[in-house]
Coordinates of C-alpha atoms in Angstrom, one line a residue:
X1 CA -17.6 3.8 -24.7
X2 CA -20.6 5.3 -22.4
X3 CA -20.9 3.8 -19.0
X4 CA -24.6 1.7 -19.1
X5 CA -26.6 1.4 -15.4
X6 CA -27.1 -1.0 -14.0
X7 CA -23.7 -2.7 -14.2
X8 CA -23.7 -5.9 -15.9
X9 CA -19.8 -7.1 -14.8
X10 CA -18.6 -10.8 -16.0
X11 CA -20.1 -13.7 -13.8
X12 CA -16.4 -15.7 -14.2
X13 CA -13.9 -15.0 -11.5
X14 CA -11.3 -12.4 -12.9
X15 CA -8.3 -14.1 -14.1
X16 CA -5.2 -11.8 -14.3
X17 CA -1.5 -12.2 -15.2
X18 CA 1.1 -12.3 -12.1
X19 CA 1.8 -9.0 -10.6
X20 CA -1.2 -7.7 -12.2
X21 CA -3.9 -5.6 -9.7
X22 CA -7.4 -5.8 -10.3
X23 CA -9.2 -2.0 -10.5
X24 CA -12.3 -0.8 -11.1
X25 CA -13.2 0.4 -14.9
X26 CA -14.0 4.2 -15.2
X27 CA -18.0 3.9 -14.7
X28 CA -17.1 2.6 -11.1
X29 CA -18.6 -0.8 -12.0
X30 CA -16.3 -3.9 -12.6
X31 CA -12.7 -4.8 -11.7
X32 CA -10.9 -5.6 -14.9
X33 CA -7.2 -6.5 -15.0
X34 CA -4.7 -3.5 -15.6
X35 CA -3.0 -2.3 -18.4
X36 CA 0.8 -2.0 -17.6
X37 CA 3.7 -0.1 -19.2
X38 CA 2.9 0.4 -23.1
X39 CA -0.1 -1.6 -23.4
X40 CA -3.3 0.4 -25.1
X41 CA -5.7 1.6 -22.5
X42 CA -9.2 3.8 -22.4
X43 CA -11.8 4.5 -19.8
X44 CA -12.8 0.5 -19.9
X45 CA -9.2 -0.4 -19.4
X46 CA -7.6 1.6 -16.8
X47 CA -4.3 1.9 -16.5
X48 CA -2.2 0.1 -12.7
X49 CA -2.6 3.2 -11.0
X50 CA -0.9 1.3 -8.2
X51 CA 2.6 1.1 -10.2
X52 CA 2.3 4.7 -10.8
X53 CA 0.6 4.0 -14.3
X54 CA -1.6 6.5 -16.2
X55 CA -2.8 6.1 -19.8
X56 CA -1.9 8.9 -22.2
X57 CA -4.6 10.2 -24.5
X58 CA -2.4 12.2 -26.7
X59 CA -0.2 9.7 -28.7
X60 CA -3.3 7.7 -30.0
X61 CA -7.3 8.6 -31.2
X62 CA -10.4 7.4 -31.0
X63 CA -10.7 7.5 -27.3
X64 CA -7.7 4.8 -26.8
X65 CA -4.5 5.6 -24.9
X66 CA -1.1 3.9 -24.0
X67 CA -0.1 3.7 -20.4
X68 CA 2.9 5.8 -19.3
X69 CA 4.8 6.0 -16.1
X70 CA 5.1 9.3 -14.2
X71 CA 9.0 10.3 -14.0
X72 CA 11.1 8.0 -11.5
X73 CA 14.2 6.6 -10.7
X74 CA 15.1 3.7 -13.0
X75 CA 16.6 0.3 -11.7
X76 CA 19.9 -1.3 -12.2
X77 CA 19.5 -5.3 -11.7
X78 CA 22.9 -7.6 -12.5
X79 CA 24.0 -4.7 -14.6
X80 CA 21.0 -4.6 -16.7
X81 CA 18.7 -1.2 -16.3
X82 CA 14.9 -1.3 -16.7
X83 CA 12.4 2.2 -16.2
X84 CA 10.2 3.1 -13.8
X85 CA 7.2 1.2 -13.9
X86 CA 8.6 -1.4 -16.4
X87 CA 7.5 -5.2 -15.7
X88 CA 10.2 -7.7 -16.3
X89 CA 11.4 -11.7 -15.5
X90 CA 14.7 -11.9 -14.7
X91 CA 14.4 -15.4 -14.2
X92 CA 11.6 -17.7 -15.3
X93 CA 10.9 -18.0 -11.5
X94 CA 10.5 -14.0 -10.6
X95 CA 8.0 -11.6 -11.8
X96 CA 9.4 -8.4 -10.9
X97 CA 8.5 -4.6 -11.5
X98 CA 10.9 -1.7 -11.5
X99 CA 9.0 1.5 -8.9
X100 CA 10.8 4.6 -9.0
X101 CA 13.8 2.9 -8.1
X102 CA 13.3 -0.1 -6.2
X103 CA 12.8 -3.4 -7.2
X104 CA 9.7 -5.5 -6.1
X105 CA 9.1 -9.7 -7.3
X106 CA 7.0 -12.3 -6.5
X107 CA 7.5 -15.7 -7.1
X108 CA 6.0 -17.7 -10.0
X109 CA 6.6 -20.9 -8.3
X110 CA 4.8 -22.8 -5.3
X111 CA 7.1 -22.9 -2.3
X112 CA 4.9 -26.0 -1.0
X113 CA 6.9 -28.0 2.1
X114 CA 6.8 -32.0 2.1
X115 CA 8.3 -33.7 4.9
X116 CA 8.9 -37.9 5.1
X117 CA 5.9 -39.6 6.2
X118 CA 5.4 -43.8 5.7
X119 CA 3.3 -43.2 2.7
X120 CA 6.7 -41.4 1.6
X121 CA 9.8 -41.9 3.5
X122 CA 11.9 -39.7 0.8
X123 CA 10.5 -37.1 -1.0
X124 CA 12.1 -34.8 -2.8
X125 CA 12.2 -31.8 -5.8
X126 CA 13.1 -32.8 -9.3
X127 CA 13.2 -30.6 -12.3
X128 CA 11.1 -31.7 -15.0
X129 CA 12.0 -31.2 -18.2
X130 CA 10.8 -28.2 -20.4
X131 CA 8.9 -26.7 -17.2
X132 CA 10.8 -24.0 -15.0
X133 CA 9.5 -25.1 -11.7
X134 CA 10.5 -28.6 -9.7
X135 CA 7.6 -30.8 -8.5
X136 CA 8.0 -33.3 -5.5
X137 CA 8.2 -37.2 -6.4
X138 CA 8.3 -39.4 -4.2
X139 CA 10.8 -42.7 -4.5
X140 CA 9.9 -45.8 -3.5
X141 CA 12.1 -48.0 -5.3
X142 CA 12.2 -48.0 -9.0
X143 CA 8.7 -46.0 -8.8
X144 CA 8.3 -41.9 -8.6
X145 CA 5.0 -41.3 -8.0
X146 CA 4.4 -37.4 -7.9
X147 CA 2.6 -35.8 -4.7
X148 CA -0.4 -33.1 -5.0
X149 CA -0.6 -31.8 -1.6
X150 CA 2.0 -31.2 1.5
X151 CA 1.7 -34.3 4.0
X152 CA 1.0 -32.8 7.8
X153 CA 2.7 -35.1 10.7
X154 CA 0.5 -36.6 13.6
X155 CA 1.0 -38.6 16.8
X156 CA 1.6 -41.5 16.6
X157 CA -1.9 -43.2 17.8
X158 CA -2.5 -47.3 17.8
X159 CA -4.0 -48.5 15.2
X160 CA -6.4 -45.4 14.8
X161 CA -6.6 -42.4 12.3
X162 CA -7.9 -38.9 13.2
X163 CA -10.8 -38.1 12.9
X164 CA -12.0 -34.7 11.1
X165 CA -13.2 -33.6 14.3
X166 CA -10.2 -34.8 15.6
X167 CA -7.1 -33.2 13.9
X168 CA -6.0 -30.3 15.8
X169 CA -5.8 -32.6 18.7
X170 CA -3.6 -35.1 16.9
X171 CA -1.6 -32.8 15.1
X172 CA 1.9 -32.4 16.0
X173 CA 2.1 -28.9 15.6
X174 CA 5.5 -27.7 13.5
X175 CA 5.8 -23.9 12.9
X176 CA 9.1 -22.1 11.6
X177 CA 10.1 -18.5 12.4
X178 CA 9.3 -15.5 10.4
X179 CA 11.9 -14.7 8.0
X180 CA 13.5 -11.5 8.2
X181 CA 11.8 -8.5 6.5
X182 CA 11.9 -8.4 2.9
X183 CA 12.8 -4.9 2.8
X184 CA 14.9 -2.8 4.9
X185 CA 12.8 0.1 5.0
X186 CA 9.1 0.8 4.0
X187 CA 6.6 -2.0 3.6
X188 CA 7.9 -5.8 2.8
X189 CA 7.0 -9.2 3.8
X190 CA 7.8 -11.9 6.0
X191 CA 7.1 -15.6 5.9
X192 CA 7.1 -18.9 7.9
X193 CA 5.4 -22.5 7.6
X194 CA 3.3 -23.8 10.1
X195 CA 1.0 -26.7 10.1
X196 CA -1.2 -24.7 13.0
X197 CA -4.7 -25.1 11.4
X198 CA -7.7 -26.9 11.7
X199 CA -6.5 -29.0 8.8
X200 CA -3.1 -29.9 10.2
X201 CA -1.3 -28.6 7.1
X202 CA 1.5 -27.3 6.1
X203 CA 1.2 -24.2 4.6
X204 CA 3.3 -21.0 4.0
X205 CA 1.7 -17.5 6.1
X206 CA 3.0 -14.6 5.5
X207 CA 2.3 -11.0 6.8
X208 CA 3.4 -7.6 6.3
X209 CA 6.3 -6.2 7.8
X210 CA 8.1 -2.7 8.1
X211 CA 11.6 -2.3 9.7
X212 CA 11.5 1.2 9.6
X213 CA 10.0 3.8 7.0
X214 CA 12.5 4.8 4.5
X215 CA 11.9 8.9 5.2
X216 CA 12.4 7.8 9.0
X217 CA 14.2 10.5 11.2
X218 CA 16.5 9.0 13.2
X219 CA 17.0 10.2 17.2
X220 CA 20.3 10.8 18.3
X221 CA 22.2 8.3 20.2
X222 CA 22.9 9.1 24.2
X223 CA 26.3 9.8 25.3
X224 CA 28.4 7.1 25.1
X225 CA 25.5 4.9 23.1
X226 CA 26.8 3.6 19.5
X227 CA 23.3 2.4 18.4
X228 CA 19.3 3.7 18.8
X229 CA 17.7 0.4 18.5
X230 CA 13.5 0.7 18.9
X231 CA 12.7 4.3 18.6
X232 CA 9.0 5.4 18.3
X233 CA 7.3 7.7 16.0
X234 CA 6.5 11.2 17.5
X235 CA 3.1 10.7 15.8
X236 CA 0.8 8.2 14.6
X237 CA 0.2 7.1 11.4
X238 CA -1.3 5.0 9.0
X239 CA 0.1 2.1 6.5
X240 CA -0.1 2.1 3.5
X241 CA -0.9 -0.7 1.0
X242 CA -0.9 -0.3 -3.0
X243 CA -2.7 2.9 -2.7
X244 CA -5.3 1.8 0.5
X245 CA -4.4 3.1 3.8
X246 CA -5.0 1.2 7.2
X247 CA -8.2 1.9 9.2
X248 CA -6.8 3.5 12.4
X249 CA -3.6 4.8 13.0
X250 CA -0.8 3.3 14.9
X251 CA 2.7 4.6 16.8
X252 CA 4.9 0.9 15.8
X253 CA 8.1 0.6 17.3
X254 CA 10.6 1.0 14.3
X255 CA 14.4 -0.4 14.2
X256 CA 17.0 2.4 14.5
X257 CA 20.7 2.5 13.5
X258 CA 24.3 2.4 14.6
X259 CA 27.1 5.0 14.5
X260 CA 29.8 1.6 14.2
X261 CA 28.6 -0.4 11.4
X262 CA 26.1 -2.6 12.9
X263 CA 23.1 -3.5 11.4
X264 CA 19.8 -2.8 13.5
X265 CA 16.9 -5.6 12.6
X266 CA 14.0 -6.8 14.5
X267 CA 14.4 -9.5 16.8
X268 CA 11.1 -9.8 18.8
X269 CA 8.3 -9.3 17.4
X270 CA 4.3 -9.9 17.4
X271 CA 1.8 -10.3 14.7
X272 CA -1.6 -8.1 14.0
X273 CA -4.7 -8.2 12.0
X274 CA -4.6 -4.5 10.0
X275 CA -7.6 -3.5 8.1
X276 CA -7.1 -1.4 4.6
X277 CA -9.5 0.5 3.1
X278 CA -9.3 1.4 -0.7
X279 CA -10.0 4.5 -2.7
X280 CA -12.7 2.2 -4.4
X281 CA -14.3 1.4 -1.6
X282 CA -12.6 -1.9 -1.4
X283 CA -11.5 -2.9 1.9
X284 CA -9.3 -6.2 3.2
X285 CA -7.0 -7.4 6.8
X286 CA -3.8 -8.2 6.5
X287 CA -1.6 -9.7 9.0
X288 CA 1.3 -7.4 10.0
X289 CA 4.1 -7.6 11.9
X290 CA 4.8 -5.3 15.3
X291 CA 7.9 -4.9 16.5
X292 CA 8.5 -5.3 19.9
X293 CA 12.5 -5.2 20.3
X294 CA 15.6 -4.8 18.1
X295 CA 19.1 -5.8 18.0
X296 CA 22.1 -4.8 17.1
X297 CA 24.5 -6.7 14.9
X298 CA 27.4 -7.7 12.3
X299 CA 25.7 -10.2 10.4
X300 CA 24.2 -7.2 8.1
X301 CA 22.0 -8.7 4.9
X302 CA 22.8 -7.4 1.6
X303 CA 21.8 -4.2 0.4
X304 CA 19.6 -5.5 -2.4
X305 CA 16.2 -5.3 -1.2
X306 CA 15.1 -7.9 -4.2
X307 CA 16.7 -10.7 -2.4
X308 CA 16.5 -9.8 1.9
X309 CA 14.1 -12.5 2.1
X310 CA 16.5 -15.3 1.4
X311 CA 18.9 -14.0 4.2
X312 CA 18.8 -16.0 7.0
X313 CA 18.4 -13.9 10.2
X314 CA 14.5 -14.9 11.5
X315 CA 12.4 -13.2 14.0
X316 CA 10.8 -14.5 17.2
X317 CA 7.0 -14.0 17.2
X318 CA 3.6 -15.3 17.2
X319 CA 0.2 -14.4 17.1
X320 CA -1.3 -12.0 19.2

């Protein structure tokens, strides 16, 4: 179909599947939801460039195509193996996709926090039935009433509420530690909860993280050293982001390695807002992690990448 000026895009918020990255259409002019692996595609419906996608004129006429995935590695999960660029759900829980090798998922249920309050002294997750993710209720009694939102915790103040204006002063502030990387090497992301908002509530932050690139050459430890914990790059460089690349260029401290069978993670660290620019012109921050120290250890996380953010090592940092 010809490309008609001025662009005339949809008025309605784009609504996409999980996992699914909004690009721009062929004539430059609307973001439209991606084709992925073996769906028809054309100029109008690009293929997810970012999941190394590219539609395939030859195998169908009339100006259509099927997306195709460049040549990767493919991935084995619990003994099952799925090709490069193929999406999958290996629970009703996890949306995952399979990228030359390496497994990436992101969770189809809310990971919302409730704590007790006097409105409700026990709350907890349930299953329901025929729906894959629990929802809180809340029992008092015989009754289950369920909750909508996270409950924030205040000081205790007589006989007064906060005011609006008021809440940051009253809040008590809780905030977790980051979670350890969800990759060991190349760009993952870290979490935490923390009621530190104007709102007073609890919410989950998360931020970009990077342990160490996976092409990363290692120094050489010292005489008598068994481990190179927080070596530098010789140069800077630039993140990358689903094909958009950070504004300026950095030199990060990166986690090294051990000659005895330690594991080397990060164990201070400091958070950054990064700006991405897009080939589209798009552009958006990101916080990111900085790492300011490493240590050396036995408690090693598995070597699945999938599943490194449910191990429990945490980082100490904050906001810079």
């Amino acid at each position: 179909q010809a490309c008609t000026y001025p662009c005339q895009c949809p008025s309605q918020p784009l609504q996409c599947p999980a996992g699914t990255s909004h690009v721009l259409d062929a004539c430059g002019c609307c973001k439209v939801c991606a084709r992925q692996l073996g769906e028809l595609c054309s100029l109008r419906k690009p293929c997810d460039h970012h999941k190394g996608l590219y539609c395939d004129f030859s195998k169908i006429h009339r100006g259509s195509g099927i997306c195709l995935a460049h040549e990767g590695a493919t991935c084995d999960l619990l003994g099952r193996i799925y090709h490069n660029g193929e999406s999958f759900q290996p629970t009703c829980k996890l949306q995952c996709i399979c990228m030359d090798g390496a497994i990436g998922c992101i969770p189809l249920c809310s990971e919302d926090l409730r704590l007790p309050s006097p409105e409700c002294p026990n709350p907890r997750r349930v299953k329901v039935h025929d729906k894959c993710c629990e929802e809180w209720v809340c029992e008092e009694g015989n009754e289950e009433t369920h909750l909508e939102t996270p409950m924030a915790v205040f000081r205790e103040e007589p006989a007064q509420k906060p005011e609006l204006n008021n809440l940051q002063e009253n809040c008590l502030v809780q905030t977790t530690e980051w979670s350890a990387c969800s990759k060991s090497c190349g760009m993952g992301i870290s979490a935490r909860v923390t009621n530190d908002n104007p709102q007073c509530h609890l919410e989950k932050e998360t931020r970009l993280c990077m342990v160490r690139p996976c092409n990363f050459a290692m120094e050489k430890t010292k005489k008598g050293k068994k481990c190179v914990r927080t070596p530098k790059p010789r140069q800077s460089l630039r993140f990358e982001l689903s094909g958009c690349t950070s504004a300026r260029s950095y030199r990060p401290k990166f986690c090294g390695s051990c000659t005895d069978g330690r594991c080397c993670t990060p164990y201070a660290t400091s958070t950054l807002e990064v700006d991405f620019r897009c080939p589209e012109g798009d552009f958006f921050q990101r916080k990111m992690m900085f790492i300011k120290m490493c240590s050396c250890h036995y408690d090693c996380p598995r070597d699945n990448d999938v599943f490194l953010a449910m191990h429990r090592r945490r980082m100490v940092g904050d906001h810079v």
